[in-house]
């Protein structure tokens, strides 16, 4: 599917989500059935080499800045929402989860402590975000400074209509933004990289994933959030060394895989808080960055992992516009964590 075709489909899905339209199919019903059979077969391997335990990474990161921060500012609050990828299923240590890695990187860039809370649930679909957001906003005094949401894979494998999926995600972003939190969404990953899924069904998985990711981007940007495409971020690494970047269950990322994803998300998290270098906020034409109609930006981002999309001009000849950026990935620091205390 071309970028322009994907942009048209994404616009239809996002419009259906916004105005209560019915379920717009991602791929043909027969193709979806075959895809689900393959993915469910792949998921039988989950647990063969790991269990469903997710390490608890909640806590305070960046302790070295407790004594150096003379500004009197409180620690930054980072909250993670979403599914098993957001939770960090597949690794054994808290410091290997994406939340811990992003929290450590944010603390290093901000030179302030960061308090991490993770409410993500393995197996969650986008319709679970309503419950997760309610948990996050239960105490107004603890509203996060920034939230990271990673969601979408289970929507595809469980045949949730994409309009419904985007509607739930858009609602979650709107509620969090209204409460005062910045929001960064890692869009639907490329299910074609799941190792046990074979051709010719890989292309169906890739097509469905990218269509949903593009539609998610439109919905998120319209609500004032930013997106980072996870897409086939790990695709080349999986092909070259799948045993290193897949976890023991051959379905969830390994510690190295989560570190790669964290490196893609971290710059956008920092940028949304005004912490990224000003020179990197300007579009770089040599990296094919710039302003595009939001649907086109969403389609291009879905085709290239690690690409950020954020709202720009509210109107244009083809509707709302967005800024598309391809941020440089940087290694995140090793986590420095302690449990959250009641006084945090």
Short mmCIF file of C-alpha atoms in Angstrom, two decimals, residues 16-332:
data_model
loop_
_atom_site.label_atom_id
_atom_site.label_comp_id
_atom_site.label_asym_id
_atom_site.label_seq_id
_atom_site.Cartn_x
_atom_site.Cartn_y
_atom_site.Cartn_z
CA UNK A 16 -15.28 7.24 11.74
CA UNK A 17 -13.78 7.31 15.22
CA UNK A 18 -14.52 11.00 15.66
CA UNK A 19 -18.07 10.95 14.30
CA UNK A 20 -19.24 7.53 15.45
CA UNK A 21 -18.90 5.66 12.18
CA UNK A 22 -19.02 1.90 11.93
CA UNK A 23 -16.14 -0.52 11.77
CA UNK A 24 -13.92 0.12 8.77
CA UNK A 25 -12.00 -3.05 7.95
CA UNK A 26 -8.23 -3.02 7.89
CA UNK A 27 -7.92 -6.04 5.63
CA UNK A 28 -10.34 -8.51 4.05
CA UNK A 29 -12.25 -10.81 6.41
CA UNK A 30 -10.62 -13.94 5.01
CA UNK A 31 -7.18 -12.36 5.34
CA UNK A 32 -7.89 -11.30 8.91
CA UNK A 33 -8.97 -14.84 9.76
CA UNK A 34 -5.73 -16.28 8.43
CA UNK A 35 -3.71 -13.60 10.15
CA UNK A 36 -5.38 -14.28 13.48
CA UNK A 37 -4.77 -18.00 13.15
CA UNK A 38 -1.07 -17.36 12.58
CA UNK A 39 -0.72 -14.82 15.39
CA UNK A 40 -2.62 -17.00 17.86
CA UNK A 41 -0.39 -19.91 16.93
CA UNK A 42 2.60 -17.65 17.58
CA UNK A 43 1.19 -16.56 20.92
CA UNK A 44 1.03 -20.16 22.11
CA UNK A 45 4.76 -19.82 22.56
CA UNK A 46 4.24 -17.07 25.14
CA UNK A 47 5.18 -18.57 28.48
CA UNK A 48 7.57 -21.13 26.99
CA UNK A 49 10.70 -19.61 28.47
CA UNK A 50 9.12 -16.91 30.59
CA UNK A 51 6.04 -16.41 32.73
CA UNK A 52 3.41 -13.70 32.78
CA UNK A 53 5.13 -11.88 35.62
CA UNK A 54 5.93 -8.26 34.82
CA UNK A 55 8.68 -6.64 36.92
CA UNK A 56 7.48 -3.73 39.06
CA UNK A 57 9.53 -0.74 37.90
CA UNK A 58 7.57 1.90 39.81
CA UNK A 59 9.83 4.16 41.79
CA UNK A 60 12.07 7.20 41.86
CA UNK A 61 14.83 7.53 39.26
CA UNK A 62 17.79 9.90 39.08
CA UNK A 63 18.79 9.96 42.74
CA UNK A 64 22.04 11.72 41.94
CA UNK A 65 19.98 14.84 41.17
CA UNK A 66 18.27 14.95 44.59
CA UNK A 67 21.20 16.90 46.03
CA UNK A 68 22.12 18.90 42.91
CA UNK A 69 18.70 20.32 42.04
CA UNK A 70 18.72 23.71 43.75
CA UNK A 71 15.70 25.01 41.83
CA UNK A 72 13.26 23.63 44.36
CA UNK A 73 11.23 21.99 41.60
CA UNK A 74 9.52 18.71 42.48
CA UNK A 75 10.43 15.49 40.68
CA UNK A 76 8.94 14.97 37.24
CA UNK A 77 6.12 12.44 37.10
CA UNK A 78 6.09 9.91 34.25
CA UNK A 79 3.24 7.41 33.79
CA UNK A 80 3.13 4.48 31.37
CA UNK A 81 -0.16 3.13 30.01
CA UNK A 82 -0.98 0.42 27.49
CA UNK A 83 -0.43 -3.28 26.93
CA UNK A 84 2.25 -5.90 27.58
CA UNK A 85 4.88 -3.98 25.61
CA UNK A 86 4.30 -0.92 27.77
CA UNK A 87 4.36 -3.07 30.91
CA UNK A 88 7.62 -4.75 29.91
CA UNK A 89 6.45 -8.36 29.74
CA UNK A 90 9.19 -10.74 28.70
CA UNK A 91 12.07 -9.40 30.81
CA UNK A 92 13.01 -10.35 34.37
CA UNK A 93 14.42 -7.15 35.89
CA UNK A 94 12.62 -3.88 36.54
CA UNK A 95 15.46 -1.88 35.01
CA UNK A 96 14.95 -3.65 31.68
CA UNK A 97 11.38 -2.43 31.18
CA UNK A 98 10.72 0.46 28.80
CA UNK A 99 9.26 2.58 31.60
CA UNK A 100 12.42 2.31 33.68
CA UNK A 101 14.61 3.07 30.69
CA UNK A 102 12.60 6.14 29.67
CA UNK A 103 12.47 7.36 33.29
CA UNK A 104 16.25 7.06 33.61
CA UNK A 105 16.83 8.88 30.35
CA UNK A 106 14.38 11.64 31.25
CA UNK A 107 16.08 12.14 34.62
CA UNK A 108 19.47 12.44 32.92
CA UNK A 109 18.25 15.00 30.37
CA UNK A 110 16.21 17.05 32.85
CA UNK A 111 18.78 16.67 35.64
CA UNK A 112 15.87 16.13 37.99
CA UNK A 113 14.51 13.04 39.71
CA UNK A 114 11.65 11.25 37.95
CA UNK A 115 8.87 9.30 39.63
CA UNK A 116 7.62 6.45 37.44
CA UNK A 117 4.21 4.82 37.66
CA UNK A 118 3.15 2.04 35.29
CA UNK A 119 -0.53 1.10 34.97
CA UNK A 120 -0.17 -0.86 31.71
CA UNK A 121 -1.81 -4.30 31.60
CA UNK A 122 -0.57 -7.27 29.55
CA UNK A 123 -3.21 -8.25 27.03
CA UNK A 124 -4.93 -4.85 27.16
CA UNK A 125 -6.71 -3.41 24.16
CA UNK A 126 -7.52 0.23 23.61
CA UNK A 127 -10.87 -0.14 25.38
CA UNK A 128 -8.93 -0.74 28.63
CA UNK A 129 -7.46 2.75 28.44
CA UNK A 130 -10.59 4.22 30.04
CA UNK A 131 -9.88 2.20 33.20
CA UNK A 132 -6.17 3.00 33.11
CA UNK A 133 -6.74 6.74 32.70
CA UNK A 134 -9.17 6.68 35.62
CA UNK A 135 -6.41 5.19 37.78
CA UNK A 136 -3.93 7.80 36.61
CA UNK A 137 -6.24 10.75 37.30
CA UNK A 138 -7.77 9.45 40.54
CA UNK A 139 -5.67 11.88 42.61
CA UNK A 140 -5.40 15.35 41.01
CA UNK A 141 -2.34 16.09 43.17
CA UNK A 142 -0.46 13.29 41.40
CA UNK A 143 -1.30 14.19 37.80
CA UNK A 144 1.68 13.17 35.63
CA UNK A 145 3.82 15.66 33.81
CA UNK A 146 3.97 13.27 30.85
CA UNK A 147 2.30 10.00 29.91
CA UNK A 148 3.55 7.40 27.46
CA UNK A 149 0.97 5.07 25.90
CA UNK A 150 1.90 1.96 23.90
CA UNK A 151 -1.17 0.18 22.50
CA UNK A 152 -2.65 -1.40 19.39
CA UNK A 153 -1.27 -4.88 18.77
CA UNK A 154 -4.03 -6.63 20.71
CA UNK A 155 -6.64 -4.55 18.90
CA UNK A 156 -5.49 -6.06 15.61
CA UNK A 157 -5.19 -9.63 16.86
CA UNK A 158 -8.58 -9.45 18.61
CA UNK A 159 -10.31 -7.88 15.60
CA UNK A 160 -11.37 -4.68 17.33
CA UNK A 161 -12.80 -2.33 14.67
CA UNK A 162 -10.13 0.32 14.03
CA UNK A 163 -12.66 3.14 14.40
CA UNK A 164 -13.44 1.89 17.91
CA UNK A 165 -9.75 1.46 18.68
CA UNK A 166 -8.91 5.01 17.65
CA UNK A 167 -11.95 6.39 19.46
CA UNK A 168 -10.80 4.90 22.78
CA UNK A 169 -7.23 6.11 22.29
CA UNK A 170 -8.32 9.62 21.31
CA UNK A 171 -10.56 9.81 24.36
CA UNK A 172 -7.69 8.76 26.63
CA UNK A 173 -5.38 11.38 25.16
CA UNK A 174 -8.05 14.07 25.47
CA UNK A 175 -8.69 13.28 29.16
CA UNK A 176 -4.99 13.26 30.01
CA UNK A 177 -4.33 16.50 28.12
CA UNK A 178 -7.33 18.17 29.78
CA UNK A 179 -5.88 17.19 33.16
CA UNK A 180 -2.62 18.93 32.22
CA UNK A 181 -0.41 15.98 31.22
CA UNK A 182 1.66 15.84 28.06
CA UNK A 183 1.05 12.66 26.07
CA UNK A 184 3.32 10.60 23.82
CA UNK A 185 1.89 7.55 22.07
CA UNK A 186 3.96 4.73 20.65
CA UNK A 187 1.68 3.59 17.83
CA UNK A 188 0.79 0.02 16.88
CA UNK A 189 3.94 -2.05 16.27
CA UNK A 190 4.47 -4.10 13.14
CA UNK A 191 3.02 -7.56 13.82
CA UNK A 192 4.89 -8.78 10.75
CA UNK A 193 8.04 -8.91 12.88
CA UNK A 194 6.65 -11.63 15.16
CA UNK A 195 9.01 -14.46 14.40
CA UNK A 196 6.60 -17.43 14.16
CA UNK A 197 4.28 -15.63 11.71
CA UNK A 198 5.20 -16.86 8.24
CA UNK A 199 4.77 -15.49 4.75
CA UNK A 200 2.51 -14.79 2.93
CA UNK A 201 0.70 -13.59 6.05
CA UNK A 202 3.48 -11.27 7.20
CA UNK A 203 2.40 -8.68 4.67
CA UNK A 204 -1.20 -8.84 5.98
CA UNK A 205 0.07 -8.28 9.51
CA UNK A 206 2.25 -5.39 8.34
CA UNK A 207 -0.59 -3.79 6.37
CA UNK A 208 -3.09 -4.01 9.24
CA UNK A 209 -0.56 -2.71 11.76
CA UNK A 210 0.50 0.26 9.64
CA UNK A 211 -3.07 1.25 8.80
CA UNK A 212 -4.00 1.30 12.48
CA UNK A 213 -0.79 3.16 13.40
CA UNK A 214 -1.55 5.89 10.86
CA UNK A 215 -5.13 6.26 12.09
CA UNK A 216 -3.92 6.36 15.70
CA UNK A 217 -1.56 9.18 14.79
CA UNK A 218 -4.34 11.31 13.34
CA UNK A 219 -6.52 10.79 16.42
CA UNK A 220 -3.70 11.51 18.88
CA UNK A 221 -2.43 14.63 17.12
CA UNK A 222 -5.95 16.05 16.90
CA UNK A 223 -6.18 15.77 20.70
CA UNK A 224 -2.88 17.55 21.30
CA UNK A 225 -0.61 14.54 21.79
CA UNK A 226 2.50 13.40 19.94
CA UNK A 227 3.15 10.03 18.37
CA UNK A 228 6.26 7.96 17.74
CA UNK A 229 5.93 5.14 15.24
CA UNK A 230 7.22 1.85 16.62
CA UNK A 231 6.36 0.05 13.37
CA UNK A 232 9.13 -2.25 12.23
CA UNK A 233 11.59 -0.43 14.50
CA UNK A 234 13.16 -3.75 15.39
CA UNK A 235 12.63 -5.38 12.01
CA UNK A 236 16.22 -5.27 10.68
CA UNK A 237 17.58 -6.30 14.07
CA UNK A 238 15.09 -9.18 14.30
CA UNK A 239 16.14 -10.41 10.85
CA UNK A 240 19.84 -10.16 11.64
CA UNK A 241 19.75 -11.48 15.21
CA UNK A 242 16.26 -12.58 16.29
CA UNK A 243 17.53 -14.44 19.35
CA UNK A 244 18.99 -11.21 20.75
CA UNK A 245 16.02 -8.92 20.17
CA UNK A 246 13.15 -11.32 20.84
CA UNK A 247 12.54 -12.42 24.38
CA UNK A 248 12.44 -16.07 25.46
CA UNK A 249 8.79 -16.37 24.36
CA UNK A 250 9.55 -15.31 20.74
CA UNK A 251 6.72 -12.80 20.96
CA UNK A 252 7.70 -9.98 23.32
CA UNK A 253 10.91 -7.96 22.97
CA UNK A 254 14.00 -8.83 24.95
CA UNK A 255 15.83 -6.36 27.18
CA UNK A 256 17.80 -5.16 24.15
CA UNK A 257 14.59 -4.83 22.16
CA UNK A 258 12.94 -2.72 24.84
CA UNK A 259 16.05 -0.54 25.03
CA UNK A 260 15.75 0.10 21.28
CA UNK A 261 12.11 1.13 21.68
CA UNK A 262 12.94 3.36 24.66
CA UNK A 263 15.61 5.14 22.64
CA UNK A 264 13.00 5.94 20.00
CA UNK A 265 10.45 7.30 22.49
CA UNK A 266 12.78 9.23 24.82
CA UNK A 267 13.58 12.21 22.55
CA UNK A 268 9.88 12.90 22.01
CA UNK A 269 9.17 12.63 25.75
CA UNK A 270 11.93 15.17 26.40
CA UNK A 271 10.79 17.44 23.58
CA UNK A 272 7.19 17.58 24.80
CA UNK A 273 8.51 18.86 28.15
CA UNK A 274 10.74 21.46 26.46
CA UNK A 275 13.94 19.64 27.40
CA UNK A 276 15.36 18.74 23.99
CA UNK A 277 18.02 20.97 22.38
CA UNK A 278 16.44 23.85 20.49
CA UNK A 279 18.48 23.19 17.37
CA UNK A 280 16.94 19.74 17.06
CA UNK A 281 13.42 21.17 17.22
CA UNK A 282 13.82 22.84 13.84
CA UNK A 283 12.90 20.68 10.82
CA UNK A 284 15.95 19.29 9.02
CA UNK A 285 15.27 19.03 5.30
CA UNK A 286 18.26 16.72 4.86
CA UNK A 287 16.40 14.21 7.06
CA UNK A 288 13.16 14.73 5.11
CA UNK A 289 11.52 16.51 8.03
CA UNK A 290 8.90 19.19 7.62
CA UNK A 291 5.25 20.24 7.72
CA UNK A 292 2.66 18.02 6.04
CA UNK A 293 -1.11 17.48 6.12
CA UNK A 294 -1.68 15.37 9.21
CA UNK A 295 -2.95 12.31 7.31
CA UNK A 296 0.07 12.29 5.02
CA UNK A 297 2.43 12.76 7.97
CA UNK A 298 0.69 9.87 9.73
CA UNK A 299 1.06 7.60 6.71
CA UNK A 300 4.74 8.43 6.28
CA UNK A 301 5.42 7.88 9.98
CA UNK A 302 3.73 4.48 9.86
CA UNK A 303 6.15 3.50 7.10
CA UNK A 304 9.28 4.52 9.00
CA UNK A 305 9.78 3.55 12.62
CA UNK A 306 11.11 6.11 15.06
CA UNK A 307 9.29 8.98 13.33
CA UNK A 308 7.54 11.62 15.44
CA UNK A 309 4.37 13.46 14.48
CA UNK A 310 3.08 16.48 16.39
CA UNK A 311 0.42 19.10 15.69
CA UNK A 312 1.50 22.20 13.81
CA UNK A 313 -0.71 24.68 11.97
CA UNK A 314 -4.40 24.15 12.80
CA UNK A 315 -5.55 24.66 9.22
CA UNK A 316 -4.21 24.31 5.73
CA UNK A 317 -5.37 23.66 2.16
CA UNK A 318 -5.88 19.98 3.03
CA UNK A 319 -6.98 20.36 6.65
CA UNK A 320 -4.84 20.26 9.82
CA UNK A 321 -1.08 20.08 9.40
CA UNK A 322 1.57 18.33 11.46
CA UNK A 323 5.32 18.42 11.90
CA UNK A 324 7.11 15.21 10.99
CA UNK A 325 10.51 14.63 12.59
CA UNK A 326 13.01 11.79 12.48
CA UNK A 327 14.81 12.16 15.78
CA UNK A 328 18.22 10.70 16.40
CA UNK A 329 18.18 7.75 18.74
CA UNK A 330 20.47 7.82 21.73
CA UNK A 331 21.37 5.16 24.27
CA UNK A 332 19.48 5.65 27.52
#
